[in-house]
mmCIF file of C-alpha atoms in Angstrom:
data_model
loop_
_atom_site.group_PDB
_atom_site.id
_atom_site.type_symbol
_atom_site.label_atom_id
_atom_site.label_comp_id
_atom_site.label_asym_id
_atom_site.label_seq_id
_atom_site.Cartn_x
_atom_site.Cartn_y
_atom_site.Cartn_z
ATOM 1 C CA LEU A 1 105.118 105.331 131.801
ATOM 2 C CA PRO A 2 102.515 107.627 133.443
ATOM 3 C CA VAL A 3 99.737 105.207 132.505
ATOM 4 C CA LEU A 4 101.295 102.352 134.474
ATOM 5 C CA ALA A 5 103.057 104.622 136.980
ATOM 6 C CA ALA A 6 106.260 102.785 136.057
ATOM 7 C CA ALA A 7 109.765 104.119 136.596
ATOM 8 C CA GLY A 8 110.919 102.581 133.336
ATOM 9 C CA ALA A 9 109.696 100.668 130.316
ATOM 10 C CA CYS A 10 111.046 99.078 127.162
ATOM 11 C CA VAL A 11 109.892 97.172 124.094
ATOM 12 C CA VAL A 12 111.968 94.109 123.261
ATOM 13 C CA ALA A 13 111.749 92.585 119.771
ATOM 14 C CA LEU A 14 112.138 88.811 119.597
ATOM 15 C CA GLU A 15 114.206 87.773 116.596
ATOM 16 C CA GLY A 16 114.848 84.054 116.496
ATOM 17 C CA GLY A 17 116.792 83.208 119.629
ATOM 18 C CA THR A 18 117.739 86.790 120.432
ATOM 19 C CA ALA A 19 116.029 89.686 122.163
ATOM 20 C CA ARG A 20 116.744 93.231 120.937
ATOM 21 C CA VAL A 21 115.654 96.316 122.910
ATOM 22 C CA ARG A 22 113.988 98.565 120.334
ATOM 23 C CA ALA A 23 112.527 101.341 122.485
ATOM 24 C CA THR A 24 113.095 102.528 126.044
ATOM 25 C CA ALA A 25 111.925 105.131 128.541
ATOM 26 C CA GLY A 26 112.710 106.233 132.063
ATOM 27 C CA SER A 27 115.026 104.073 134.160
ATOM 28 C CA LEU A 28 115.452 101.564 131.296
ATOM 29 C CA ALA A 29 116.664 104.166 128.784
ATOM 30 C CA GLY A 30 120.214 102.827 128.947
ATOM 31 C CA LEU A 31 119.127 99.467 127.551
ATOM 32 C CA ARG A 32 118.191 100.806 124.100
ATOM 33 C CA GLY A 33 119.865 98.746 121.379
ATOM 34 C CA HIS A 34 120.947 96.026 123.789
ATOM 35 C CA VAL A 35 120.940 92.512 122.329
ATOM 36 C CA SER A 36 120.909 89.308 124.367
ATOM 37 C CA ARG A 37 119.852 85.708 124.071
ATOM 38 C CA VAL A 38 116.324 84.731 125.039
ATOM 39 C CA VAL A 39 116.534 83.362 128.571
ATOM 40 C CA GLU A 40 115.235 79.849 129.238
ATOM 41 C CA PRO A 41 112.765 79.226 132.093
ATOM 42 C CA PRO A 42 112.371 80.158 134.813
ATOM 43 C CA SER A 43 111.987 83.538 133.141
ATOM 44 C CA LEU A 44 109.321 86.236 133.131
ATOM 45 C CA PHE A 45 109.876 86.739 129.402
ATOM 46 C CA HIS A 46 109.610 83.027 128.649
ATOM 47 C CA GLU A 47 106.473 82.706 130.751
ATOM 48 C CA ALA A 48 104.791 85.692 129.078
ATOM 49 C CA VAL A 49 105.669 84.421 125.602
ATOM 50 C CA THR A 50 104.542 80.871 126.343
ATOM 51 C CA ARG A 51 101.272 81.834 128.006
ATOM 52 C CA ARG A 52 100.552 84.698 125.567
ATOM 53 C CA ARG A 53 99.516 86.955 128.446
ATOM 54 C CA PRO A 54 101.098 89.445 130.875
ATOM 55 C CA VAL A 55 103.145 88.204 133.817
ATOM 56 C CA VAL A 56 103.851 90.212 136.977
ATOM 57 C CA THR A 57 106.177 90.037 139.931
ATOM 58 C CA ASN A 58 106.068 92.521 142.795
ATOM 59 C CA ALA A 59 109.011 90.889 144.576
ATOM 60 C CA ALA A 60 111.608 91.087 141.807
ATOM 61 C CA ALA A 61 114.612 90.989 144.141
ATOM 62 C CA GLY A 62 113.889 87.419 145.214
ATOM 63 C CA ASP A 63 112.066 86.136 142.145
ATOM 64 C CA PRO A 64 114.119 83.518 140.226
ATOM 65 C CA ARG A 65 112.227 84.427 137.043
ATOM 66 C CA VAL A 66 113.913 87.860 136.934
ATOM 67 C CA ASP A 67 117.003 87.864 134.729
ATOM 68 C CA PRO A 68 119.968 88.462 137.088
ATOM 69 C CA ARG A 69 121.734 90.456 134.364
ATOM 70 C CA TYR A 70 119.167 93.212 134.911
ATOM 71 C CA GLY A 71 117.431 92.560 138.213
ATOM 72 C CA GLY A 72 120.511 93.192 140.353
ATOM 73 C CA PRO A 73 122.220 96.045 138.475
ATOM 74 C CA LEU A 74 118.932 97.931 138.070
ATOM 75 C CA ALA A 75 117.730 97.097 141.600
ATOM 76 C CA LEU A 76 114.336 96.083 140.263
ATOM 77 C CA ARG A 77 111.461 95.842 142.732
ATOM 78 C CA HIS A 78 108.509 95.175 140.417
ATOM 79 C CA ALA A 79 108.228 93.964 136.830
ATOM 80 C CA LEU A 80 105.371 93.553 134.381
ATOM 81 C CA VAL A 81 105.997 91.731 131.092
ATOM 82 C CA ALA A 82 103.334 91.640 128.344
ATOM 83 C CA PRO A 83 103.674 89.993 124.907
ATOM 84 C CA LEU A 84 102.725 91.618 121.590
ATOM 85 C CA VAL A 85 101.040 88.804 119.670
ATOM 86 C CA VAL A 86 100.378 88.966 115.935
ATOM 87 C CA GLU A 87 98.690 85.965 114.293
ATOM 88 C CA ASP A 88 99.635 83.770 117.278
ATOM 89 C CA GLU A 89 103.288 84.784 116.986
ATOM 90 C CA VAL A 90 104.950 86.834 119.723
ATOM 91 C CA LEU A 91 106.924 89.524 117.903
ATOM 92 C CA ALA A 92 107.855 91.670 120.872
ATOM 93 C CA VAL A 93 107.458 92.101 124.612
ATOM 94 C CA LEU A 94 106.573 95.185 126.632
ATOM 95 C CA CYS A 95 108.369 95.398 129.970
ATOM 96 C CA ALA A 96 107.493 97.930 132.690
ATOM 97 C CA VAL A 97 109.362 98.127 135.985
ATOM 98 C CA ASP A 98 109.053 99.631 139.458
ATOM 99 C CA SER A 99 105.549 100.942 139.993
ATOM 100 C CA ALA A 100 105.227 104.202 141.897
ATOM 101 C CA ARG A 101 102.154 102.700 143.557
ATOM 102 C CA GLY A 102 104.166 100.015 145.332
ATOM 103 C CA GLY A 103 103.503 97.241 142.848
ATOM 104 C CA PHE A 104 101.599 96.397 139.679
ATOM 105 C CA SER A 105 97.915 95.605 140.250
ATOM 106 C CA ALA A 106 95.354 93.572 138.324
ATOM 107 C CA ALA A 107 94.147 96.843 136.820
ATOM 108 C CA ASP A 108 97.680 97.526 135.590
ATOM 109 C CA VAL A 109 97.754 94.094 133.968
ATOM 110 C CA GLU A 110 94.481 94.809 132.137
ATOM 111 C CA LEU A 111 95.832 98.159 130.990
ATOM 112 C CA ALA A 112 99.053 96.535 129.780
ATOM 113 C CA GLU A 113 96.982 94.010 127.820
ATOM 114 C CA ARG A 114 95.192 96.852 126.049
ATOM 115 C CA LEU A 115 98.484 98.595 125.320
ATOM 116 C CA VAL A 116 100.045 95.510 123.730
ATOM 117 C CA GLU A 117 96.847 94.840 121.776
ATOM 118 C CA HIS A 118 97.177 98.296 120.211
ATOM 119 C CA GLY A 119 100.868 97.662 119.612
ATOM 120 C CA ALA A 120 100.145 94.301 117.989
ATOM 121 C CA LEU A 121 97.540 95.939 115.746
ATOM 122 C CA ALA A 122 100.115 98.508 114.640
ATOM 123 C CA LEU A 123 102.635 95.738 113.888
ATOM 124 C CA ARG A 124 100.037 93.767 111.929
ATOM 125 C CA THR A 125 99.084 96.870 109.962
ATOM 126 C CA GLY A 126 102.749 97.427 109.163
ATOM 127 C CA ARG A 127 103.020 93.864 107.896
ATOM 128 C CA LEU A 128 99.961 94.298 105.677
ATOM 129 C CA VAL A 129 101.395 97.520 104.250
ATOM 130 C CA GLU A 130 104.679 95.763 103.463
ATOM 131 C CA MET A 131 102.804 92.915 101.755
ATOM 132 C CA ALA A 132 100.743 95.370 99.705
ATOM 133 C CA GLU A 133 103.846 97.292 98.664
ATOM 134 C CA GLU A 134 105.567 94.048 97.650
ATOM 135 C CA SER A 135 102.549 92.963 95.592
ATOM 136 C CA ALA A 136 102.408 96.360 93.891
ATOM 137 C CA ARG A 137 106.130 96.177 93.099
ATOM 138 C CA GLU A 138 105.736 92.717 91.569
ATOM 139 C CA ALA A 139 102.776 93.928 89.511
ATOM 140 C CA ARG A 140 104.822 96.880 88.195
ATOM 141 C CA LEU A 141 107.656 94.522 87.322
ATOM 142 C CA LEU A 142 105.380 92.149 85.395
ATOM 143 C CA ALA A 143 103.631 95.001 83.595
ATOM 144 C CA GLY A 144 106.965 96.535 82.673
ATOM 145 C CA ALA A 145 108.239 93.208 81.350
ATOM 146 C CA ALA A 146 105.117 92.833 79.201
ATOM 147 C CA ARG A 147 105.577 96.342 77.773
ATOM 148 C CA ALA A 148 109.251 95.614 77.048
ATOM 149 C CA LEU A 149 108.345 92.439 75.174
ATOM 150 C CA ALA A 150 105.720 94.283 73.131
ATOM 151 C CA ALA A 151 107.922 97.287 72.326
ATOM 152 C CA HIS A 152 111.207 95.596 71.432
ATOM 153 C CA VAL A 153 111.547 93.093 68.640
ATOM 154 C CA GLU A 154 115.343 93.008 68.537
ATOM 155 C CA PRO A 155 117.100 91.177 71.400
ATOM 156 C CA GLU A 156 119.478 94.060 72.190
ATOM 157 C CA GLY A 157 116.619 96.467 72.768
ATOM 158 C CA LEU A 158 114.751 93.924 74.877
ATOM 159 C CA TYR A 159 117.759 93.164 77.080
ATOM 160 C CA GLY A 160 118.352 96.854 77.721
ATOM 161 C CA ALA A 161 114.711 97.443 78.612
ATOM 162 C CA VAL A 162 114.666 94.483 80.992
ATOM 163 C CA ALA A 163 117.886 95.703 82.616
ATOM 164 C CA GLU A 164 116.452 99.176 83.181
ATOM 165 C CA LEU A 165 113.265 97.683 84.574
ATOM 166 C CA ALA A 166 115.221 95.513 87.019
ATOM 167 C CA ARG A 167 117.263 98.461 88.241
ATOM 168 C CA GLU A 168 114.145 100.581 88.752
ATOM 169 C CA CYS A 169 111.826 98.014 90.347
ATOM 170 C CA LEU A 170 114.348 95.904 92.244
ATOM 171 C CA GLY A 171 116.743 98.658 93.242
ATOM 172 C CA ALA A 172 119.542 96.676 91.633
ATOM 173 C CA ALA A 173 123.007 98.190 91.268
ATOM 174 C CA GLY A 174 123.609 96.108 88.171
ATOM 175 C CA VAL A 175 122.081 93.524 85.893
ATOM 176 C CA THR A 176 123.389 90.502 84.024
ATOM 177 C CA VAL A 177 121.234 88.736 81.450
ATOM 178 C CA LEU A 178 122.081 85.114 80.681
ATOM 179 C CA LEU A 179 120.716 83.204 77.709
ATOM 180 C CA ALA A 180 120.373 79.450 78.228
ATOM 181 C CA ASP A 181 119.751 76.873 75.510
ATOM 182 C CA PRO A 182 117.934 73.857 77.015
ATOM 183 C CA VAL A 183 118.923 71.648 74.095
ATOM 184 C CA SER A 184 122.670 72.242 74.015
ATOM 185 C CA GLY A 185 122.974 73.267 77.665
ATOM 186 C CA ARG A 186 124.883 76.386 76.573
ATOM 187 C CA VAL A 187 124.739 79.423 78.881
ATOM 188 C CA GLU A 188 125.841 82.716 77.402
ATOM 189 C CA ARG A 189 126.107 86.190 78.946
ATOM 190 C CA VAL A 190 124.318 88.481 76.523
ATOM 191 C CA TRP A 191 123.882 91.716 78.478
ATOM 192 C CA THR A 192 125.472 93.497 81.417
ATOM 193 C CA ASP A 193 124.745 96.819 83.034
ATOM 194 C CA GLY A 194 126.133 98.680 86.042
ATOM 195 C CA ALA A 195 127.646 96.402 88.662
ATOM 196 C CA GLY A 196 126.701 93.467 86.463
ATOM 197 C CA GLN A 197 129.632 94.349 84.240
ATOM 198 C CA ARG A 198 131.900 92.891 86.902
ATOM 199 C CA VAL A 199 130.428 89.438 86.346
ATOM 200 C CA PRO A 200 132.933 87.343 84.301
ATOM 201 C CA ALA A 201 131.984 86.537 80.735
ATOM 202 C CA ILE A 202 130.053 83.289 80.466
ATOM 203 C CA ASP A 203 129.828 81.089 77.402
ATOM 204 C CA VAL A 204 129.793 77.476 78.431
ATOM 205 C CA ALA A 205 128.115 74.253 77.389
ATOM 206 C CA HIS A 206 127.361 71.223 79.560
#
């Protein structure tokens, strides 16, 4: 807010065809958690997302691109909308309103671009961390399965080890192990654990 001399600001996450307000400050604080559909053009949001660059209006009251659901009730005078782009995908939009300097300038637009670039970098880093964590989890699962196969010769011991591994690595509340015979087409439930015990017994042939 102080950086752009704005009376209010918010970050809106774009999720499919909906827009969800994730963070707010100042005069836009009451919008936190608000969910709405993504407005079709003419729209400041649509224009910013399509062009992949900030869009400004310093005459919000008469600008048809300002969403009437917010422009009127909030008595908006100025609005700056900047997209957070990660790998050519707009994940969120930064919106700042009502500059204390009488309007948003070209310098404000450049500053907003730098802000969303930092925000996009943080989002990308978060994505990379999630991908790394997922890869590590899959590696642990595969390594655990290999150890289970090496340590257990009898089926009962193997099934139990696999069930414990699934609960630990996948966060599963229960496990059901099915044994399928490709020749006869028979599917048999051979092990259940936790919530998996609620799965009906299976012993069928096709």
